[in-house]
XYZ file of C-alpha atoms in Angstrom:
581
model
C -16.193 14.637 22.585
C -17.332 14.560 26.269
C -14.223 14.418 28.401
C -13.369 11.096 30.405
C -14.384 13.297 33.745
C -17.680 13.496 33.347
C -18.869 10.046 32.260
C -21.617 8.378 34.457
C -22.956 8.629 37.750
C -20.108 7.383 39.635
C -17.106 8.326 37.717
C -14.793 10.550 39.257
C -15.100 14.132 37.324
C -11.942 15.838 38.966
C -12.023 18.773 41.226
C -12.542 21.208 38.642
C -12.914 19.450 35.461
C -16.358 18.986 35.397
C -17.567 22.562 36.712
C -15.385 24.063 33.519
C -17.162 22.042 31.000
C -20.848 22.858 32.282
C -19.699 26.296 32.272
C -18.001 25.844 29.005
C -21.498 24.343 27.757
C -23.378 27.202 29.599
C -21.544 30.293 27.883
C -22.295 28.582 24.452
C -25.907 28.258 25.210
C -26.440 31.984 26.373
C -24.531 33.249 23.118
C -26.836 30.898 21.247
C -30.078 31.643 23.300
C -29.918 33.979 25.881
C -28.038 36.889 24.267
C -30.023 37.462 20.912
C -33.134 37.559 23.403
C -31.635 39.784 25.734
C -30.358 42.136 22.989
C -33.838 42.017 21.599
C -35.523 43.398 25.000
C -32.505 45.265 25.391
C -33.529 47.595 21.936
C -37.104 47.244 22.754
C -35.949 50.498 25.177
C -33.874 52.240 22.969
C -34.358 54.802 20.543
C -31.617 53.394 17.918
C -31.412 50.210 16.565
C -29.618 47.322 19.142
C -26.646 46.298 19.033
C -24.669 44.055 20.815
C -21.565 45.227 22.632
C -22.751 48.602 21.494
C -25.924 50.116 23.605
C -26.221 53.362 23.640
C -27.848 53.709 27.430
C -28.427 57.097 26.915
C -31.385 56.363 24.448
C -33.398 54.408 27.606
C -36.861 55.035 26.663
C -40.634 53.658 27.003
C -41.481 55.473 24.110
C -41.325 51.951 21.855
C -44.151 50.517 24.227
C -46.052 53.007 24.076
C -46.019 53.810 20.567
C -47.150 50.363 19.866
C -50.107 49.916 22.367
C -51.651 53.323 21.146
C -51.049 52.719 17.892
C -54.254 52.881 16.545
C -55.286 49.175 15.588
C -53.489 47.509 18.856
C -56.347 46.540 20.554
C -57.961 44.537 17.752
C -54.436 43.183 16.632
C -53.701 41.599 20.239
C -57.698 40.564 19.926
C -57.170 38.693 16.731
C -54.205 37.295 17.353
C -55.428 35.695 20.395
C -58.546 34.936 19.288
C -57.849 32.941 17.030
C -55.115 31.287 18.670
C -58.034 30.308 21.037
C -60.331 29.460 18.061
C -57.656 27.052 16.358
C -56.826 25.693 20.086
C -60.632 24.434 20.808
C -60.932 23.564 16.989
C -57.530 20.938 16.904
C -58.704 19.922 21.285
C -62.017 18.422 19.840
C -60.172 17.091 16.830
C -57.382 15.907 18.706
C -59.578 13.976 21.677
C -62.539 12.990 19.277
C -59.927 11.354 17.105
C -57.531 9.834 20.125
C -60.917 8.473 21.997
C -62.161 6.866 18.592
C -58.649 5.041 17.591
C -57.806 4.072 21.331
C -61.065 3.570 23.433
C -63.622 2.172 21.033
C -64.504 -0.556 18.105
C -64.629 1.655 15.677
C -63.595 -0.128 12.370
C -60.164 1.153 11.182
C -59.434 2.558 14.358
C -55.164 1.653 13.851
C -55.604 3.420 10.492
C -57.453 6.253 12.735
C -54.110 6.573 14.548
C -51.884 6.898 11.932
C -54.520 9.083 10.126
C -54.509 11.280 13.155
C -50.735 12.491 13.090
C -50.094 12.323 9.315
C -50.890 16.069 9.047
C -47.812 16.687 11.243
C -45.357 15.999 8.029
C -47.731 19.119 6.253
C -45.946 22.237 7.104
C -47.958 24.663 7.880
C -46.845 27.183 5.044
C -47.902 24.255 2.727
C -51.115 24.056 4.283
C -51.810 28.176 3.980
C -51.014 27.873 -0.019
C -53.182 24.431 -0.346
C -56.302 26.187 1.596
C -55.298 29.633 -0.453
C -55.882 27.637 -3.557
C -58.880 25.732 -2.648
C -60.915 28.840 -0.200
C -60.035 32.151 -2.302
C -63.146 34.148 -2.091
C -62.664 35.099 -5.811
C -60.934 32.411 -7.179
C -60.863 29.327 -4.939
C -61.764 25.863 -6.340
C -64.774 25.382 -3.718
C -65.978 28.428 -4.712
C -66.072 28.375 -8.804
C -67.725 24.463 -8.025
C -70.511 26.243 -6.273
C -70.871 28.761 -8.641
C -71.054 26.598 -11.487
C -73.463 24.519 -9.741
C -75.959 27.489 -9.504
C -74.616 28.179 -5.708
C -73.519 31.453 -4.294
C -69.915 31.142 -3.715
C -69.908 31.339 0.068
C -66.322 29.774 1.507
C -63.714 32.435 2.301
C -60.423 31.399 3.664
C -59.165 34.689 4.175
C -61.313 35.337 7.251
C -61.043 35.252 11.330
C -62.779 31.882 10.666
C -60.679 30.394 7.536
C -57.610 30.959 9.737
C -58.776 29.357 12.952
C -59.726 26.527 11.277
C -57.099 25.812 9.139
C -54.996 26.482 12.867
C -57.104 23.539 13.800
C -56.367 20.932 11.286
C -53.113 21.046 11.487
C -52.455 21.637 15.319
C -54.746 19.073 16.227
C -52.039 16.016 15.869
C -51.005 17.549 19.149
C -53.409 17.540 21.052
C -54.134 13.386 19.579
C -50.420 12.568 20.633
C -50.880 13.444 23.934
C -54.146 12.592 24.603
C -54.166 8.778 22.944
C -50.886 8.523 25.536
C -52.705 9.444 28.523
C -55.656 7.190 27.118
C -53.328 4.170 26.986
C -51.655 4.980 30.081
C -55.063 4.804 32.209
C -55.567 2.777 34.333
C -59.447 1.717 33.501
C -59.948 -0.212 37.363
C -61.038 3.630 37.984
C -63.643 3.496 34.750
C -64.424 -0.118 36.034
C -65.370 1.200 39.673
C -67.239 4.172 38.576
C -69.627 1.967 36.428
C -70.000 -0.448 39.503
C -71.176 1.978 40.853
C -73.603 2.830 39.225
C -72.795 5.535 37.246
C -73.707 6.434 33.551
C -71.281 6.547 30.632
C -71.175 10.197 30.489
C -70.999 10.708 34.185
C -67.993 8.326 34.054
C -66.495 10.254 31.400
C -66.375 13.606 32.855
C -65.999 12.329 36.468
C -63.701 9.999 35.776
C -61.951 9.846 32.386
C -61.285 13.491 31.482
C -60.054 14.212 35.353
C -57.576 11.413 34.757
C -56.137 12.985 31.322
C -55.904 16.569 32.586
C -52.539 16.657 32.458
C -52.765 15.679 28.243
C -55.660 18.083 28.176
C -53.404 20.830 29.439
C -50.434 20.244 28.383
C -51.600 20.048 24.406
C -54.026 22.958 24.846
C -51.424 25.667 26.075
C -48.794 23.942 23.369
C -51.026 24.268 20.768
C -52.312 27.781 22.474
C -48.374 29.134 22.469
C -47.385 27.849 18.960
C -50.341 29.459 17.299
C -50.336 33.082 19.080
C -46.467 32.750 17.832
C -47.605 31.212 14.372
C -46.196 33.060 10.535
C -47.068 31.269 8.032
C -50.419 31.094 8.171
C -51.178 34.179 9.347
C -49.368 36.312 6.464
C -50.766 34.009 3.459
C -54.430 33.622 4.875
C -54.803 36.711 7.041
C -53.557 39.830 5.361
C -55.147 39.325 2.017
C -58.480 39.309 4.184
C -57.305 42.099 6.786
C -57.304 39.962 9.027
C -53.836 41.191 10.918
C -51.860 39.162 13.492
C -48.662 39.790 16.077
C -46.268 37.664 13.917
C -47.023 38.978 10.920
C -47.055 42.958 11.953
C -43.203 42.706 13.781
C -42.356 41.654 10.213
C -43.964 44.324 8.625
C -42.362 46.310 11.013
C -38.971 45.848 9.778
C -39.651 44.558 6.233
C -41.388 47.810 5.072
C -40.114 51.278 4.935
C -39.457 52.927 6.520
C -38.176 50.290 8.963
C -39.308 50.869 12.537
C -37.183 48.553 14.701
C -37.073 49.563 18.268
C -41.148 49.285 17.959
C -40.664 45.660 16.270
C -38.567 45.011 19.427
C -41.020 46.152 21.651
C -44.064 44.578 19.966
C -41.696 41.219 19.983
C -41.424 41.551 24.091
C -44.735 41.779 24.163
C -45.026 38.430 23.016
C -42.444 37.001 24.188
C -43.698 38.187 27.690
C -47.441 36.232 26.346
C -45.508 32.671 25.799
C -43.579 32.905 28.701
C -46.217 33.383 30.483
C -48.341 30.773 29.247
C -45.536 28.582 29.468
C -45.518 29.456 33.442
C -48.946 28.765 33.845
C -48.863 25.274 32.570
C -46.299 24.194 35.107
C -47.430 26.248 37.533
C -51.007 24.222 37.249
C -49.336 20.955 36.458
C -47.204 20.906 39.609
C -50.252 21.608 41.957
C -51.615 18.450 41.407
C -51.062 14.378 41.625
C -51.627 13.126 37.916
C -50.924 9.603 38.892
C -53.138 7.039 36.591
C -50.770 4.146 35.780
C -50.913 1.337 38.350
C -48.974 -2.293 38.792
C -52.181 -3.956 38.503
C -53.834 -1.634 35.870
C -56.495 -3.167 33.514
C -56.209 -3.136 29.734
C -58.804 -0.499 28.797
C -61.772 -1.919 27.636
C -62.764 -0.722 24.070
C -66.203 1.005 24.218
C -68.534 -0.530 21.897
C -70.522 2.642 19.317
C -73.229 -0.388 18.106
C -74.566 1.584 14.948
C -72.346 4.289 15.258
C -69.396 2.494 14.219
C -69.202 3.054 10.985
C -70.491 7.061 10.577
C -67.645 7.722 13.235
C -64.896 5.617 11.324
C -65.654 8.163 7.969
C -65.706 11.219 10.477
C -62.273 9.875 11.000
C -61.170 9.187 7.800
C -62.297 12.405 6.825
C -60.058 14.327 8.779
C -57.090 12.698 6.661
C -59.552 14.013 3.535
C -59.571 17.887 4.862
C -56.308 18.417 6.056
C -54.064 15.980 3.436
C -55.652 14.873 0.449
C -57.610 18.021 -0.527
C -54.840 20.210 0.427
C -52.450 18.466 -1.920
C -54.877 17.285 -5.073
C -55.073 21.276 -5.255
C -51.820 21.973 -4.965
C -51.067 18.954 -7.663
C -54.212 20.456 -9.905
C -52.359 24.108 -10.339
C -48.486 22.578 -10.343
C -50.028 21.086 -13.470
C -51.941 23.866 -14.814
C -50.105 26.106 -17.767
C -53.209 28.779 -16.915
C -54.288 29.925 -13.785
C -57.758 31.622 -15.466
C -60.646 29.600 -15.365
C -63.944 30.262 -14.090
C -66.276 27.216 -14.539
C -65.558 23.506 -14.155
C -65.402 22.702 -17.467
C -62.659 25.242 -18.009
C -61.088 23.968 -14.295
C -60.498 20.195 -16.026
C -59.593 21.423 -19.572
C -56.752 18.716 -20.854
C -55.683 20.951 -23.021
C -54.582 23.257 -19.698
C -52.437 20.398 -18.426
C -48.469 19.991 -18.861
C -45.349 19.509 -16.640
C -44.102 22.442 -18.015
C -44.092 23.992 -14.576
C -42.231 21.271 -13.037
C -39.682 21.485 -16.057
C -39.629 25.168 -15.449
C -39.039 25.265 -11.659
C -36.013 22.421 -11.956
C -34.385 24.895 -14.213
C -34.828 28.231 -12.103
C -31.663 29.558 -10.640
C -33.079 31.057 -7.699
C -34.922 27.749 -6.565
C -31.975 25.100 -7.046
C -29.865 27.485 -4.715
C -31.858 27.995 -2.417
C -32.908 24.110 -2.105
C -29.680 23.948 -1.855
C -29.079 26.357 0.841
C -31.769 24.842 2.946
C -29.763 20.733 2.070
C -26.868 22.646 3.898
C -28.664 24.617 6.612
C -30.501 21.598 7.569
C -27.215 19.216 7.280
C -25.565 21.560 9.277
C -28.508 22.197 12.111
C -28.186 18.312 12.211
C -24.426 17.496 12.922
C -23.544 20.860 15.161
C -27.399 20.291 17.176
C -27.040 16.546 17.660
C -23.187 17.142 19.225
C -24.372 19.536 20.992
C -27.679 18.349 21.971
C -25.715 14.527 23.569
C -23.430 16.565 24.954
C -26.278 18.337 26.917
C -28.307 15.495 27.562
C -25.456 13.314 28.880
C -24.293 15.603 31.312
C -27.620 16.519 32.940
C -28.574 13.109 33.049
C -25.571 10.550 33.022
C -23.160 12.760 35.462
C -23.825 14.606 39.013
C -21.364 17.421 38.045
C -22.222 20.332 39.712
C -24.364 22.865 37.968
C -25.652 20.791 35.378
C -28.990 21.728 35.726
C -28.536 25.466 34.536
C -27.997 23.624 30.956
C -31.077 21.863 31.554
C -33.290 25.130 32.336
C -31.321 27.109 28.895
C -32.431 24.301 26.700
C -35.959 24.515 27.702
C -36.520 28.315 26.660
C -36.910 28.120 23.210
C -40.049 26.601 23.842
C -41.452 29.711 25.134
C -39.584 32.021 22.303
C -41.269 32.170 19.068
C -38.856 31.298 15.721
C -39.543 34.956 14.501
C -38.496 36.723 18.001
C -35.348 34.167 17.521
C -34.379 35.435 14.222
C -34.990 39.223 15.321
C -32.384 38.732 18.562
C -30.074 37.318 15.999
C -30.499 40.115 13.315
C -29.737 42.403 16.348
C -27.232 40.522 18.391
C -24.743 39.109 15.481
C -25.281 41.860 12.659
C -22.342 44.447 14.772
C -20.508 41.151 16.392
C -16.761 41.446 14.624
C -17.423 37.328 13.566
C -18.457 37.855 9.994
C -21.602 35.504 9.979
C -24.317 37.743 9.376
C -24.931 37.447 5.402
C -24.140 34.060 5.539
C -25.895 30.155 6.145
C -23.926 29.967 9.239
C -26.345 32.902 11.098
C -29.660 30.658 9.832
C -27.685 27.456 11.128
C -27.165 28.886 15.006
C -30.333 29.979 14.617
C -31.900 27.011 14.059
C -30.295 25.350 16.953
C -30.827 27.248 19.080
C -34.406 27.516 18.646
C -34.964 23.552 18.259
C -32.661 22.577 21.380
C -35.883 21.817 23.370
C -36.669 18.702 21.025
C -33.419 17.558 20.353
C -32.042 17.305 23.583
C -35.439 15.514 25.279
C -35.117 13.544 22.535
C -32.079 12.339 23.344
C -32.585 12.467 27.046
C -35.274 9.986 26.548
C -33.268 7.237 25.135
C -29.861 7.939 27.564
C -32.668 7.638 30.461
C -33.669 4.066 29.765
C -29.856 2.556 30.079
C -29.051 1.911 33.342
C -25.767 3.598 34.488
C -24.559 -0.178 35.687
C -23.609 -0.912 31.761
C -21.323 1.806 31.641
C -20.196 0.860 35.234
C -19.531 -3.058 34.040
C -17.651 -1.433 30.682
C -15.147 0.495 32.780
C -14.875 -2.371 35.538
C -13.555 -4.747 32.514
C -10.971 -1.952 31.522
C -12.717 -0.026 28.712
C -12.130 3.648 28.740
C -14.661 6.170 28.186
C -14.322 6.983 24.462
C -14.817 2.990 23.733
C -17.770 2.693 26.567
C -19.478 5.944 24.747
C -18.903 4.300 21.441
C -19.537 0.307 22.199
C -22.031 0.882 24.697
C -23.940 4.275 25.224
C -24.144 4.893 22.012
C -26.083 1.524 19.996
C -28.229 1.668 23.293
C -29.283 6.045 22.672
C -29.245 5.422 18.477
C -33.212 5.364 18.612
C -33.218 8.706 20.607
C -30.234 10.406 18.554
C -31.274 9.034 15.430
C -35.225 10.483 15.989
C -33.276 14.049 17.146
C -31.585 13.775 13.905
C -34.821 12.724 12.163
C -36.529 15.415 13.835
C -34.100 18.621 13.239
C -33.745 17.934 9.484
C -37.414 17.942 8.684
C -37.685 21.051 11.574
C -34.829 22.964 10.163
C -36.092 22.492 6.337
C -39.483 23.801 6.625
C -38.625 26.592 9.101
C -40.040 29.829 7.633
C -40.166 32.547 10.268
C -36.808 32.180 12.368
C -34.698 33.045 9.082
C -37.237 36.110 7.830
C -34.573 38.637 9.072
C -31.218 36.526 8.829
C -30.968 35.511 5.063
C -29.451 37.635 2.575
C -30.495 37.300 -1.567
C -27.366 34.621 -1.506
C -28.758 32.579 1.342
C -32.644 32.367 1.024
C -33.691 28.998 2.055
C -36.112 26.801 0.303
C -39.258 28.239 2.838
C -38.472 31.685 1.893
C -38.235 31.511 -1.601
C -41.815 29.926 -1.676
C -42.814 32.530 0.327
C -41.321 35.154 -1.995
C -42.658 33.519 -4.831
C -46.407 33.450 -3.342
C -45.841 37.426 -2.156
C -45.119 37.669 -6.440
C -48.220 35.706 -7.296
C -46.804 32.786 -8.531
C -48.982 30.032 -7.750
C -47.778 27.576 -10.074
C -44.445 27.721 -8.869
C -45.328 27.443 -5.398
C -47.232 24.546 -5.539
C -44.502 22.460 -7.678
C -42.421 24.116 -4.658
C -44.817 23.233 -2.088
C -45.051 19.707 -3.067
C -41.475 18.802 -3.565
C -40.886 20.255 -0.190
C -43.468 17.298 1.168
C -41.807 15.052 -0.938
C -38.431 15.821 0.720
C -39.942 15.666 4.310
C -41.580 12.086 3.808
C -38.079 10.731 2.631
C -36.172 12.048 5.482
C -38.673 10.526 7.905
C -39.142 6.687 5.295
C -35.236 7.083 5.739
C -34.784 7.723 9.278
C -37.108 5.417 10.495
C -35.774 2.427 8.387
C -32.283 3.454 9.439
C -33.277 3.192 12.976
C -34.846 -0.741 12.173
C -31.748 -1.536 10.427
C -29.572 -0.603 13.307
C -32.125 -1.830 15.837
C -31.837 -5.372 14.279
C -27.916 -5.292 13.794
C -27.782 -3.990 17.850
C -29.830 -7.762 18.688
C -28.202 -10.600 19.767
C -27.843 -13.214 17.618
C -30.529 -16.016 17.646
C-alpha cells in the first residue's frame, strides 16, 4: 500500500518519506529491468558465460562482435530480418489506414462492423497465426495448395518464404497501425479538409496536403511500433522462416543457446545488436515527434464529414470484410479442420473432407496429456501471478508519477518505458544470465517467468493505469481528506471506483499478454515449468499438428473469455459506481 506521504498533489510527503519510497520503487525496477539488460551487454564482452555479481573483467573482449558480424551469413541475416520487418510494416500501414479511412471517413456499408473487424486479429496471437498459415500455405502439404492441385493447378502458394512471412507480419500487425490511425481520423479537425476544398482543391490534393500531414503523428508512431515489434518478432519467424531458410535475428540468438554446443557470449552480443536497433528506432520516433506541432483538435472542430464512394461502396465494404476472412476465419477453420482430423495424409479434396477421417479423438487425447494440463496450468499461475504483483506494482508507479510531486518521480517514469524498446527474447536472456548465479533460488521455477513478465509488460500496464488516474481531478481526493478521511479510505472510496476502468483494462491486458507470451520464457522455463506457449511450440518442433491446433485453439478460446470477462466486469462496476436515478 502507498504510504499516507505521498498521496496527491498537495499532501504533505515528509522530509524524507517520499524520496525513500521512489528510491525504494527505483531499486526494484532496475533489478527487474535494468540489471538482466545490463548483465546481458555486460557478457556480450566476455569470454565466459555472465553472471551477475560474478564478472570475470579479465575476459573483456570484442571477440563476441566480431565473431558474429563475420560470421559468414550476417549480412543476409540482418538483411532479412529487416526486410521483412519493413515488408510486414508497409503491408499492415496500407491495411491499417485503408481499413481506418473506410470505417471512419466514408459511407461505406458496415463500416462499425469494419471497426470492430479491423482489431479482432489483435486477440490471434501471433504463434497461432504461424501454425494456422503453416497449415493452410505448406508448399508440400498446405490446404491451398492440394485445392489447386486437385483442380488441375500448379500448386504455387508457399508460406515458408521472404514473402509468406511479411505478409502474414502484415495481417496481424496491421490492427496497429488501424488503432492509431482511426484515432487521429476522429480527432481531426475537418474545418482544415473544409478550407482546402474551398479552395479549390481536388480530393486527392486534399488528402495528401491536408489529411495525411494532419495524422503524421499516427502514421509514425504505428509504423516504427509495428517496425520495432516485428524486427524483435519469434514466433513467426521460427515456424514460417526456418523450414524455408529463411533465417531471422530472433530466431538465430535462440539457436545460439538452444543448440550445441551452446555459444552464449555470441548470443549476447548478437542480442546487443538488437537491442542497440530498437533503441534506436525507439529514439528516432521521439526524436521526430518532438520537432514538430501535431495540433489537429480544435474548440470549434467540425464533425468529419463521411466521404461518399457512390458505386464503390459496396466492393470496398467486402475488401473490408475480407480482411476478417484472411487473417481470422481461414486461419482458424484450418486449424479446426486438422484438430478434427485422426490422419494428417491426404492429398486430394476428396480425401481432405473424408467423414470417415473426422473424430474428437484429438481433443479427448490432448485433455488427457500430462504434459499439456501442467503446463496450462503453469501458464493459469504465471499469468495470475503477472496480474496481482504487475497491477500493485504498476498503481503504485502510476500514482506516484502522476498523483504526487515527490521528488524524483520521474526516474520511475523513464524505467517503465524501456521495455518497449527491449525485445521479450533479449528479456528472458538478461534473466537467464542475471538470476541463474543470484543466491535467491528462483531460477527453475514460475517465479523467474513471473518477474519476467512484468517487467517486460510494465510499459502497458502502468499507461494504462496512468490514463484513468489522469482524468480525476486531484480536488476529489482534496474534498475526501478536507471531510476527515484518511488516505487508505480516500484510495479505497474514491481513487480507486474512479481508476477501475484503467486498472481493470491493465489487468485485462497482462493476463491475455502474459498467457500467450512465447519468446521472453524460451530460456527461463525448466521441463517442470513450461508454459502453455512453449509446449505448443515444442509440440509443433515434434510434428504434431493435431495437437497443436486443439492447443492453438483452446488457447483463443481462453483469450476471448478473459477479455468477454473483463470487459463485462468493468460494465458491471461502471453501473454500480453511478448514482442512483
Amino acid at each position: 500500500m502507498i504510504p499516507a506521504f505521498i498521496a496527491g498533489r498537495g499532501a504533505s510527503y515528509g522530509r524524507f518519506g517520499g524520496p525513500l519510497f521512489v528510491a525504494l520503487l527505483s531499486v526494484l525496477l532496475i533489478v527487474l529491468i535494468v540489471l538482466p539488460v545490463g548483465v546481458l551487454l555486460i557478457g556480450s564482452f566476455l569470454s565466459e558465460p555472465p553472471r551477475a555479481l560474478h564478472f570475470d573483467w579479465s575476459g573483456l573482449t570484442l571477440r563476441n562482435y566480431t565473431n558474429v558480424l563475420m560470421e559468414p551469413g550476417f549480412s543476409s541475416l540482418l538483411a532479412t530480418t529487416v526486410g521483412a520487418a519493413f515488408s510486414g510494416t508497409g503491408g499492415a500501414m496500407i491495411i491499417g489506414i485503408g481499413l481506418a479511412w473506410l470505417a471512419v471517413r466514408t459511407d461505406v456499408p458496415g463500416r462499425r462492423m469494419i471497426e470492430a473487424v479491423a482489431v479482432m486479429p489483435m486477440f490471434v496471437p501471433p504463434l497461432v497465426g504461424a501454425f494456422a498459415w503453416d497449415i493452410l500455405g505448406s508448399p508440400q502439404s498446405g490446404i491451398f495448395n492440394i485445392l489447386l492441385r486437385s483442380a488441375g493447378l500448379p500448386g504455387v502458394v508457399n508460406i515458408y518464404s521472404f514473402t509468406g512471412v511479411a505478409f502474414v507480419f502484415s495481417i496481424y500487425y496491421a490492427p496497429y497501425v488501424f488503432l492509431f490511425v482511426a484515432s487521429a481520423l476522429r480527432n481531426m479537425d475537418a474545418s482544415l479538409e473544409e478550407a482546402s476544398a474551398m479552395s479549390g482543391a481536388g480530393r486527392l490534393r486534399t488528402i495528401f496536403g491536408v489529411t495525411i500531414p494532419l495524422i503524421l503523428p499516427a502514421l509514425l508512431s504505428s509504423g516504427l511500433l509495428v517496425f520495432v515489434l516485428l524486427i524483435e518478432l519469434f514466433s513467426i519467424p521460427a515456424v514460417l522462416g526456418e523450414p524455408g531458410g529463411v533465417h531471422f535475428v530472433a530466431v538465430k540468438i535462440w539457436e545460439l543457446i538452444g543448440f550445441a554446443p551452446p555459444r552464449v557470449n555470441q548470443a549476447s552480443a548478437l542480442g546487443a545488436l538488437l537491442l542497440v536497433v530498437t533503441v534506436t528506432l525507439v529514439l528516432i520516433q521521439s526524436r521526430v515527434l518532438a520537432q514538430r506541432s501535431f495540433v489537429t483538435v480544435a474548440g470549434k472542430g467540425l464533425r468529419p464529414k463521411p466521404v461518399g464512394l457512390g458505386g464503390a461502396r459496396w466492393p470496398l465494404a467486402v475488401v473490408g470484410f475480407s480482411y476478417l476472412f484472411a487473417a481470422v476465419v481461414l486461419p482458424y477453420a484450418a486449424l479446426l479442420f486438422i484438430a478434427l482430423r485422426k490422419s494428417l495424409f491426404y492429398s486430394t479434396v476428396s480425401a481432405m473432407f473424408d467423414p470417415r477421417q473426422f473424430s474428437v479423438e484429438q481433443f479427448v487425447a490432448a485433455s488427457e496429456n500430462s504434459v499439456i494440463k501442467a503446463s496450462f496450468v503453469n501458464s493459469l499461475l504465471v499469468s495470475g501471478a503477472t496480474v496481482v504483483i504487475g497491477s500493485v506494482l504498476y498503481f503504485a508507479i502510476a500514482y506516484t508519477v502522476h498523483r504526487t510531486r515527490i521528488p524524483g518521480r520521474k526516474i520511475l517514469d523513464v524505467i517503465t518505458v524501456l521495455p518497449i524498446a527491449i525485445p521479450g527474447i533479449i528479456i528472458g536472456l538478461g534473466y537467464l544470465w542475471s538470476w541463474i548465479s543470484l543466491p535467491i533460488g528462483l531460477y527453475g521455477t514460475l517465479w523467474i517467468i513471473i518477474f519476467a513478465y512484468v517487467s517486460q509488460f510494465a510499459p502497458q500496464g502502468v499507461r494504462a493505469i496512468a490514463s484513468s488516474l489522469m482524468q480525476i481531478h486531484p480536488e476529489l481526493e482534496e474534498s475526501s481528506r478536507m471531510c476527515g478521511a484518511g488516505f487508505v479510505y480516500t484510495l479505497r472510496r474514491v481513487v480507486a471506483p474512479l481508476a477501475w476502468p484503467g486498472i481493470l483494462a491493465s489487468m485485462t491486458l497482462l493476463l491475455v499478454l502474459s498467457f500467450r507470451e512465447l519468446a521472453t520464457a524460451l530460456f527461463l522455463y525448466t521441463s517442470g515449468t513450461q508454459v502453455f506457449s512453449l509446449t505448443m511450440f515444442d509440440f509443433w518442433q515434434r510434428s504434431s499438428t493435431s495437437t497443436v491446433a486443439v492447443m492453438a485453439i483452446v488457447q483463443t478460446i481462453v483469450l476471448l473469455a478473459i477479455v468477454v470477462i473483463g470487459q463485462r466486469l468493468r460494465r458491471d462496476r461502471g453501473a454500480s459506481a453511478l448514482p442512483p436515478g
